[in-house]
Short mmCIF file of C-alpha atoms in Angstrom, two decimals:
data_model
loop_
_atom_site.label_atom_id
_atom_site.label_comp_id
_atom_site.label_asym_id
_atom_site.label_seq_id
_atom_site.Cartn_x
_atom_site.Cartn_y
_atom_site.Cartn_z
CA MET A 1 38.62 55.28 -176.61
CA SER A 2 38.69 53.60 -180.09
CA GLY A 3 38.28 50.43 -181.58
CA GLN A 4 35.60 47.77 -180.52
CA PRO A 5 35.12 46.78 -177.03
CA ALA A 6 37.24 43.34 -176.34
CA VAL A 7 34.73 40.81 -175.30
CA GLY A 8 35.05 40.00 -171.83
CA ARG A 9 35.06 36.84 -169.66
CA ARG A 10 31.28 35.02 -170.63
CA ALA A 11 30.54 31.88 -168.04
CA LEU A 12 27.83 29.29 -168.16
CA LEU A 13 29.27 27.64 -165.53
CA ALA A 14 29.21 24.21 -164.25
CA ALA A 15 28.14 22.40 -160.87
CA THR A 16 28.39 23.06 -157.57
CA CYS A 17 25.63 22.91 -155.07
CA ALA A 18 21.67 22.64 -155.12
CA LEU A 19 19.32 25.81 -154.63
CA PRO A 20 15.69 25.64 -153.95
CA PHE A 21 14.80 28.29 -156.49
CA ALA A 22 16.72 26.23 -159.13
CA GLY A 23 14.69 24.24 -161.64
CA THR A 24 15.42 20.96 -162.31
CA ALA A 25 14.58 20.90 -165.94
CA ARG A 26 16.87 19.98 -169.08
CA ALA A 27 17.43 23.88 -170.29
CA ALA A 28 16.15 24.16 -173.56
CA THR A 29 15.63 28.25 -174.10
CA ALA A 30 17.29 30.72 -175.12
CA PRO A 31 19.82 31.92 -172.45
CA LEU A 32 18.85 34.96 -170.28
CA ARG A 33 21.96 37.05 -171.13
CA ILE A 34 22.69 39.75 -167.80
CA GLY A 35 25.82 42.12 -168.29
CA GLN A 36 28.64 43.13 -165.77
CA CYS A 37 31.00 44.91 -165.62
CA LEU A 38 34.65 44.83 -163.15
CA PRO A 39 37.63 45.41 -162.83
CA LEU A 40 39.07 42.67 -163.32
CA THR A 41 42.59 44.04 -164.14
CA GLY A 42 43.51 47.13 -162.44
CA PRO A 43 44.41 47.53 -158.30
CA LEU A 44 40.83 46.99 -157.81
CA ALA A 45 41.12 43.03 -159.07
CA PRO A 46 42.58 42.08 -155.99
CA VAL A 47 39.51 42.98 -154.70
CA VAL A 48 36.70 41.81 -157.02
CA LYS A 49 38.86 38.38 -157.79
CA PRO A 50 36.92 36.75 -154.77
CA ILE A 51 33.66 38.02 -155.21
CA ALA A 52 33.58 37.12 -158.85
CA GLU A 53 34.33 33.12 -157.69
CA GLY A 54 31.86 33.69 -155.37
CA GLN A 55 29.51 34.52 -158.42
CA GLN A 56 30.42 32.01 -159.96
CA LEU A 57 29.88 28.99 -157.50
CA LEU A 58 26.01 30.34 -157.36
CA LEU A 59 25.86 30.35 -160.96
CA ALA A 60 27.16 27.11 -161.00
CA SER A 61 24.74 25.65 -159.21
CA VAL A 62 22.09 26.66 -161.36
CA ALA A 63 23.64 25.59 -164.16
CA ALA A 64 24.21 22.23 -162.94
CA GLN A 65 20.08 22.00 -162.13
CA GLY A 66 19.75 22.24 -166.28
CA GLY A 67 19.31 26.46 -166.05
CA LEU A 68 16.53 28.56 -164.00
CA GLN A 69 13.11 26.52 -164.69
CA GLY A 70 14.99 25.12 -167.70
CA THR A 71 16.12 28.64 -168.64
CA PRO A 72 20.21 29.11 -168.88
CA ILE A 73 21.78 32.47 -167.46
CA ASP A 74 24.60 33.46 -169.51
CA LEU A 75 26.60 36.31 -167.19
CA VAL A 76 28.79 38.41 -169.42
CA THR A 77 31.84 39.79 -167.08
CA LEU A 78 33.76 42.56 -169.19
CA ASP A 79 36.88 43.79 -167.77
CA ASP A 80 37.00 47.79 -167.25
CA THR A 81 40.49 48.31 -166.09
CA THR A 82 39.41 50.51 -163.58
CA GLN A 83 38.29 53.23 -165.73
CA PRO A 84 35.56 55.25 -165.83
CA ALA A 85 35.56 55.72 -169.85
CA ARG A 86 35.46 52.24 -170.10
CA THR A 87 32.91 51.33 -167.47
CA GLU A 88 30.78 53.34 -169.94
CA GLU A 89 31.81 52.37 -172.84
CA LEU A 90 31.40 48.70 -172.22
CA THR A 91 28.09 48.89 -170.85
CA ARG A 92 27.05 50.83 -173.88
CA SER A 93 28.50 47.48 -175.68
CA LEU A 94 26.23 45.09 -173.27
CA LEU A 95 23.52 46.88 -174.10
CA ASP A 96 23.59 47.42 -177.57
CA ASP A 97 25.29 44.55 -178.53
CA GLN A 98 24.67 41.86 -175.92
CA LYS A 99 21.07 42.54 -175.71
CA VAL A 100 21.20 41.97 -171.90
CA VAL A 101 17.89 41.65 -170.69
CA ALA A 102 19.84 43.37 -167.16
CA LEU A 103 23.14 44.01 -165.57
CA PHE A 104 24.33 43.45 -162.35
CA GLY A 105 27.28 43.74 -159.45
CA TYR A 106 29.26 46.44 -160.61
CA ALA A 107 32.08 47.53 -158.44
CA PHE A 108 33.79 50.41 -159.99
CA VAL A 109 31.87 53.68 -158.82
CA PRO A 110 33.30 56.32 -160.97
CA GLY A 111 32.55 53.90 -163.42
CA LEU A 112 29.46 53.34 -161.96
CA VAL A 113 28.64 56.98 -162.41
CA ARG A 114 29.12 56.91 -165.91
CA ALA A 115 27.27 54.36 -166.95
CA LEU A 116 24.33 55.56 -164.68
CA PRO A 117 22.54 57.63 -167.18
CA LEU A 118 22.48 54.60 -170.26
CA LEU A 119 20.07 52.95 -167.47
CA ASP A 120 17.73 56.05 -168.14
CA GLU A 121 18.26 56.07 -171.87
CA ARG A 122 17.79 52.39 -172.08
CA ARG A 123 15.55 51.54 -169.67
CA VAL A 124 17.34 48.25 -168.00
CA PRO A 125 17.63 47.59 -164.35
CA LEU A 126 20.93 47.40 -162.74
CA ILE A 127 20.63 44.59 -159.62
CA GLY A 128 23.14 44.97 -156.61
CA VAL A 129 26.50 46.95 -156.59
CA TYR A 130 29.84 45.91 -154.89
CA ASN A 131 30.53 49.23 -152.90
CA GLY A 132 27.87 51.20 -150.20
CA ALA A 133 28.91 54.63 -151.59
CA ASP A 134 26.20 57.27 -150.85
CA VAL A 135 26.85 59.46 -153.75
CA VAL A 136 24.45 56.62 -156.03
CA ARG A 137 21.80 56.49 -152.92
CA ARG A 138 21.38 59.92 -152.08
CA ASP A 139 19.22 60.23 -154.89
CA PRO A 140 16.97 56.94 -155.53
CA HIS A 141 17.36 56.09 -159.25
CA PRO A 142 14.74 54.26 -161.08
CA TRP A 143 16.74 51.74 -162.56
CA LEU A 144 19.21 50.92 -159.93
CA PHE A 145 18.67 48.59 -157.30
CA THR A 146 21.19 47.90 -154.40
CA THR A 147 21.34 44.81 -152.48
CA THR A 148 23.45 45.88 -149.35
CA ALA A 149 23.42 48.86 -147.17
CA SER A 150 25.44 51.91 -147.70
CA LEU A 151 28.71 53.14 -146.54
CA ARG A 152 26.64 55.71 -144.51
CA ASP A 153 24.78 53.08 -142.71
CA GLU A 154 28.15 51.82 -141.66
CA VAL A 155 29.32 54.68 -140.10
CA GLN A 156 25.99 55.33 -138.45
CA ALA A 157 26.43 51.21 -136.80
CA MET A 158 30.24 52.65 -136.00
CA VAL A 159 29.70 55.64 -133.53
CA GLN A 160 26.21 54.23 -132.23
CA ASN A 161 28.62 51.00 -131.26
CA LEU A 162 31.11 53.21 -129.89
CA ALA A 163 29.17 55.85 -128.19
CA THR A 164 27.56 53.04 -126.04
CA LEU A 165 30.50 52.30 -125.00
CA ASN A 166 31.17 55.88 -123.95
CA THR A 167 33.62 56.65 -126.43
CA ARG A 168 33.16 60.19 -126.85
CA LYS A 169 36.01 61.28 -128.60
CA LEU A 170 37.00 59.93 -132.05
CA ALA A 171 39.03 60.75 -134.86
CA VAL A 172 38.32 60.38 -138.86
CA ALA A 173 40.80 59.26 -141.93
CA TYR A 174 39.72 59.39 -144.64
CA GLN A 175 40.33 58.59 -148.10
CA ASP A 176 41.57 62.40 -149.69
CA ASN A 177 38.95 61.28 -153.06
CA GLU A 178 35.61 62.14 -153.85
CA LEU A 179 34.51 59.49 -151.69
CA GLY A 180 35.75 60.39 -148.40
CA ARG A 181 35.12 64.09 -148.94
CA PHE A 182 30.99 63.21 -150.02
CA MET A 183 30.96 61.33 -146.10
CA LEU A 184 32.77 63.63 -144.15
CA PRO A 185 29.93 66.50 -143.55
CA GLN A 186 27.70 63.15 -143.19
CA VAL A 187 30.12 61.51 -140.36
CA GLN A 188 30.15 64.59 -138.56
CA ALA A 189 26.20 64.71 -138.60
CA ILE A 190 26.00 61.22 -137.49
CA ALA A 191 28.66 61.97 -134.74
CA ASP A 192 26.40 65.12 -133.79
CA GLN A 193 23.72 62.45 -133.22
CA HIS A 194 25.00 60.55 -130.77
CA GLY A 195 26.76 63.18 -128.75
CA VAL A 196 30.39 62.38 -129.55
CA GLN A 197 33.36 64.67 -130.37
CA LEU A 198 35.58 64.58 -133.47
CA VAL A 199 38.96 65.43 -131.94
CA ALA A 200 40.74 65.46 -135.68
CA LYS A 201 39.97 64.57 -139.35
CA ALA A 202 42.88 63.80 -141.78
CA ALA A 203 42.93 63.21 -145.35
CA VAL A 204 45.09 59.98 -146.39
CA ALA A 205 46.47 59.85 -150.01
CA PRO A 206 44.41 56.91 -151.97
CA ASP A 207 48.41 55.63 -152.47
CA GLY A 208 49.25 55.70 -148.94
CA SER A 209 51.79 58.50 -149.71
CA ASN A 210 50.80 60.74 -146.74
CA ALA A 211 50.07 58.00 -144.37
CA ARG A 212 52.68 58.43 -141.91
CA ASP A 213 51.93 62.56 -141.89
CA ALA A 214 47.89 61.46 -141.59
CA ALA A 215 48.45 58.72 -138.46
CA ALA A 216 50.72 61.42 -136.90
CA ALA A 217 48.08 64.40 -136.93
CA ILE A 218 45.51 61.35 -136.02
CA THR A 219 47.81 60.74 -132.82
CA ALA A 220 48.52 63.96 -131.50
CA ARG A 221 44.75 65.27 -130.70
CA GLU A 222 44.79 61.61 -128.92
CA PRO A 223 41.18 60.69 -129.29
CA GLN A 224 39.99 57.57 -127.88
CA ALA A 225 39.38 55.29 -131.29
CA ILE A 226 39.59 56.43 -135.13
CA LEU A 227 37.06 55.95 -137.70
CA LEU A 228 39.24 55.06 -140.86
CA LEU A 229 37.12 55.85 -143.74
CA ALA A 230 39.03 54.42 -146.74
CA ALA A 231 40.35 51.34 -148.76
CA GLY A 232 43.15 49.62 -150.11
CA ALA A 233 46.84 51.10 -150.22
CA ALA A 234 45.24 54.22 -147.93
CA VAL A 235 44.69 51.88 -144.96
CA ILE A 236 47.78 49.72 -145.45
CA GLY A 237 49.51 52.92 -145.02
CA PHE A 238 47.51 54.07 -142.33
CA MET A 239 47.51 51.33 -140.20
CA LYS A 240 51.41 50.95 -140.90
CA SER A 241 52.03 54.18 -139.54
CA LEU A 242 50.09 54.20 -136.34
CA PRO A 243 52.08 53.47 -133.20
CA ALA A 244 52.12 50.09 -131.80
CA VAL A 245 49.73 50.41 -128.74
CA ARG A 246 46.98 52.20 -130.16
CA VAL A 247 43.67 52.76 -129.63
CA PRO A 248 40.25 50.94 -131.63
CA VAL A 249 41.04 50.91 -135.13
CA TYR A 250 37.30 50.96 -137.16
CA ALA A 251 37.59 50.01 -140.61
CA LEU A 252 34.90 50.59 -144.02
CA SER A 253 33.43 46.56 -145.38
CA LEU A 254 34.85 47.54 -148.35
CA ALA A 255 38.62 47.89 -146.84
CA GLY A 256 37.82 44.13 -145.41
CA THR A 257 38.62 42.26 -147.75
CA THR A 258 41.17 38.81 -148.41
CA ALA A 259 43.67 40.07 -150.19
CA LEU A 260 44.23 43.46 -147.67
CA LEU A 261 43.78 41.54 -144.38
CA GLU A 262 46.77 39.37 -146.23
CA GLU A 263 48.76 42.65 -146.86
CA LEU A 264 48.16 44.00 -143.32
CA GLY A 265 49.19 40.62 -141.47
CA PRO A 266 49.59 40.80 -137.62
CA VAL A 267 48.72 44.80 -137.68
CA ALA A 268 45.18 43.93 -138.61
CA ARG A 269 44.40 42.41 -135.13
CA GLY A 270 42.23 44.27 -133.44
CA MET A 271 40.35 46.16 -135.73
CA ALA A 272 37.26 46.39 -136.09
CA PHE A 273 35.05 46.09 -139.38
CA THR A 274 31.50 46.50 -140.45
CA GLN A 275 30.84 44.04 -142.15
CA VAL A 276 27.21 44.73 -144.59
CA ILE A 277 26.45 40.35 -145.10
CA PRO A 278 26.09 37.86 -142.96
CA SER A 279 29.01 35.65 -141.68
CA PRO A 280 29.72 33.36 -143.55
CA GLN A 281 30.90 30.92 -140.98
CA ARG A 282 27.13 31.28 -139.42
CA ALA A 283 26.03 27.66 -139.70
CA THR A 284 22.64 28.33 -138.40
CA THR A 285 21.53 30.24 -141.54
CA ALA A 286 20.23 28.42 -144.96
CA LEU A 287 22.68 30.97 -147.06
CA ALA A 288 25.73 29.97 -145.00
CA ARG A 289 25.29 26.90 -144.98
CA ARG A 290 24.59 26.59 -148.91
CA PHE A 291 27.46 28.64 -149.85
CA THR A 292 30.50 26.81 -147.29
CA ALA A 293 29.10 23.66 -149.37
CA ALA A 294 29.57 25.25 -151.96
CA ALA A 295 33.04 27.06 -151.50
CA ALA A 296 34.14 23.66 -149.76
CA ALA A 297 33.25 21.93 -152.64
CA ALA A 298 35.43 23.90 -154.89
CA GLY A 299 38.40 24.00 -152.80
CA LEU A 300 38.17 27.88 -151.54
CA ALA A 301 38.13 29.25 -148.21
CA PRO A 302 34.40 30.40 -147.17
CA THR A 303 35.24 34.42 -147.15
CA TYR A 304 33.10 37.69 -146.71
CA ASP A 305 34.41 38.73 -150.60
CA ARG A 306 33.55 35.71 -151.90
CA LEU A 307 29.87 35.21 -150.02
CA TRP A 308 28.80 38.88 -151.13
CA GLY A 309 29.12 37.57 -155.01
CA PHE A 310 27.39 34.20 -153.84
CA LEU A 311 24.59 36.71 -152.33
CA ASN A 312 24.41 39.00 -154.65
CA ALA A 313 23.89 36.64 -157.65
CA SER A 314 21.69 34.62 -155.23
CA ILE A 315 19.71 37.82 -155.16
CA LEU A 316 20.09 37.79 -158.88
CA VAL A 317 18.70 34.64 -159.61
CA GLU A 318 15.53 35.31 -157.47
CA VAL A 319 14.47 37.95 -159.27
CA LEU A 320 15.19 36.11 -162.63
CA ARG A 321 13.06 33.82 -161.55
CA ARG A 322 9.93 35.90 -160.70
CA ALA A 323 10.65 37.77 -164.55
CA GLY A 324 9.97 34.63 -165.86
CA PRO A 325 11.90 32.44 -168.72
CA ARG A 326 11.27 34.88 -171.66
CA ALA A 327 12.54 37.80 -168.77
CA THR A 328 13.14 41.61 -170.57
CA PRO A 329 14.07 44.58 -169.23
CA ALA A 330 10.50 45.64 -168.58
CA THR A 331 9.90 42.37 -166.33
CA VAL A 332 13.09 42.27 -164.72
CA GLN A 333 12.40 45.93 -163.75
CA ALA A 334 8.27 44.68 -163.00
CA ALA A 335 9.22 41.37 -160.92
CA LEU A 336 11.98 44.27 -158.97
CA GLU A 337 8.71 46.73 -158.14
CA ARG A 338 6.65 43.74 -157.26
CA MET A 339 9.27 41.92 -155.27
CA GLY A 340 8.41 43.18 -151.31
CA GLU A 341 10.15 41.28 -148.65
CA VAL A 342 12.52 37.95 -149.06
CA ASP A 343 14.31 36.10 -147.02
CA LEU A 344 17.11 34.62 -149.05
CA GLY A 345 18.01 31.98 -146.05
CA GLY A 346 19.23 34.98 -143.40
CA TYR A 347 19.54 37.69 -145.34
CA ARG A 348 16.10 40.05 -146.08
CA LEU A 349 15.54 42.14 -147.96
CA ALA A 350 12.74 44.41 -149.99
CA PHE A 351 12.03 46.05 -153.02
CA ASP A 352 8.65 47.98 -154.35
CA ASN A 353 8.19 50.59 -156.43
CA ARG A 354 9.88 53.41 -154.37
CA ARG A 355 12.16 51.21 -152.54
CA ARG A 356 15.88 50.96 -154.59
CA HIS A 357 17.95 49.98 -151.71
CA GLY A 358 16.85 46.86 -150.46
CA SER A 359 18.51 46.12 -147.05
CA SER A 360 20.65 48.19 -144.22
CA PHE A 361 21.97 45.55 -142.54
CA VAL A 362 25.35 46.21 -140.68
CA GLU A 363 27.01 43.93 -138.07
CA ILE A 364 31.05 44.72 -136.89
CA THR A 365 33.52 42.29 -136.95
CA MET A 366 36.86 41.60 -135.14
CA VAL A 367 40.16 40.49 -137.15
CA ASP A 368 41.36 38.10 -134.35
CA ALA A 369 45.08 36.52 -133.87
CA GLY A 370 44.48 33.97 -136.25
CA GLY A 371 43.65 37.12 -138.77
CA LYS A 372 40.05 35.83 -138.98
CA PHE A 373 36.64 37.81 -138.47
CA ILE A 374 35.00 36.99 -135.64
CA ARG A 375 31.71 38.62 -134.68
#
């Protein structure tokens, strides 16, 4: 790709809610500049839009209080258009031209894989990714710090739950790409661990074009439950191809987006989804209360995907607070490695000089008759 990268959305955001870790002093120092690549256009745009809105809610509250201990946070978000080469190109621009002190909140896994070598080369940490892909977690990367559970953690929770219910015959419908194929042997190992049999495995094209055949192959083996390890169009096509009377279907958190549930409509009723963040409706936690207040003030529904963005941004701000007002990539990295266990008002995570994956929290939810998640 030639030419200069387009400057994406830069936002120092306005006020919505109060946070315990935000400073009250008037912002008077140079901003802490953070870089991010998100697919703001292209097929993943509807998925990341609510996440970006959640980030904005949190950062707006910090800006409203004069920044972080008097220092503004400037999140520079560039659109990688769901193209791996573009993610790499824009990451290079963020590091070289924007001189960011940290990278944050990437979502597109193939692009992230292309960008990871730049973290080593420039010695800049990346905090949080909006995907549990084990392909970037199996070998801990010194500059990548994840904030939520892995896809393997999610499958473990699914199978354990089903085994507890004495469900012993499972089928797996997996997305026919690197991510799905990478997960397949892990699913088999987890099934073996719980004494569960995989009676059928079917690959579903990412665009859902073979969903009818995949659904027929699965149902022909009469499983007691189906693990649907896919996202987007593959999930929509597969679910709409299943018989009206179906066995329980368990799907991943990455599939449980606001956009996908709206597209599935009544078909989603009764589906189970793993979640890697606490319920946005859990009024007993400080995190949920802060989030729902901010979302209400902005006129937004308090959804899981918006809470994920809000939570990730909360973690970013806590790390920057520990790194100090004149943070550098080195001090941000040091703050992460000294962080230990932190409770962000109902969500615990921990980093240290060896631990790069901060949480393995997973819970299972179900879609009710109104299309809402219930625990």
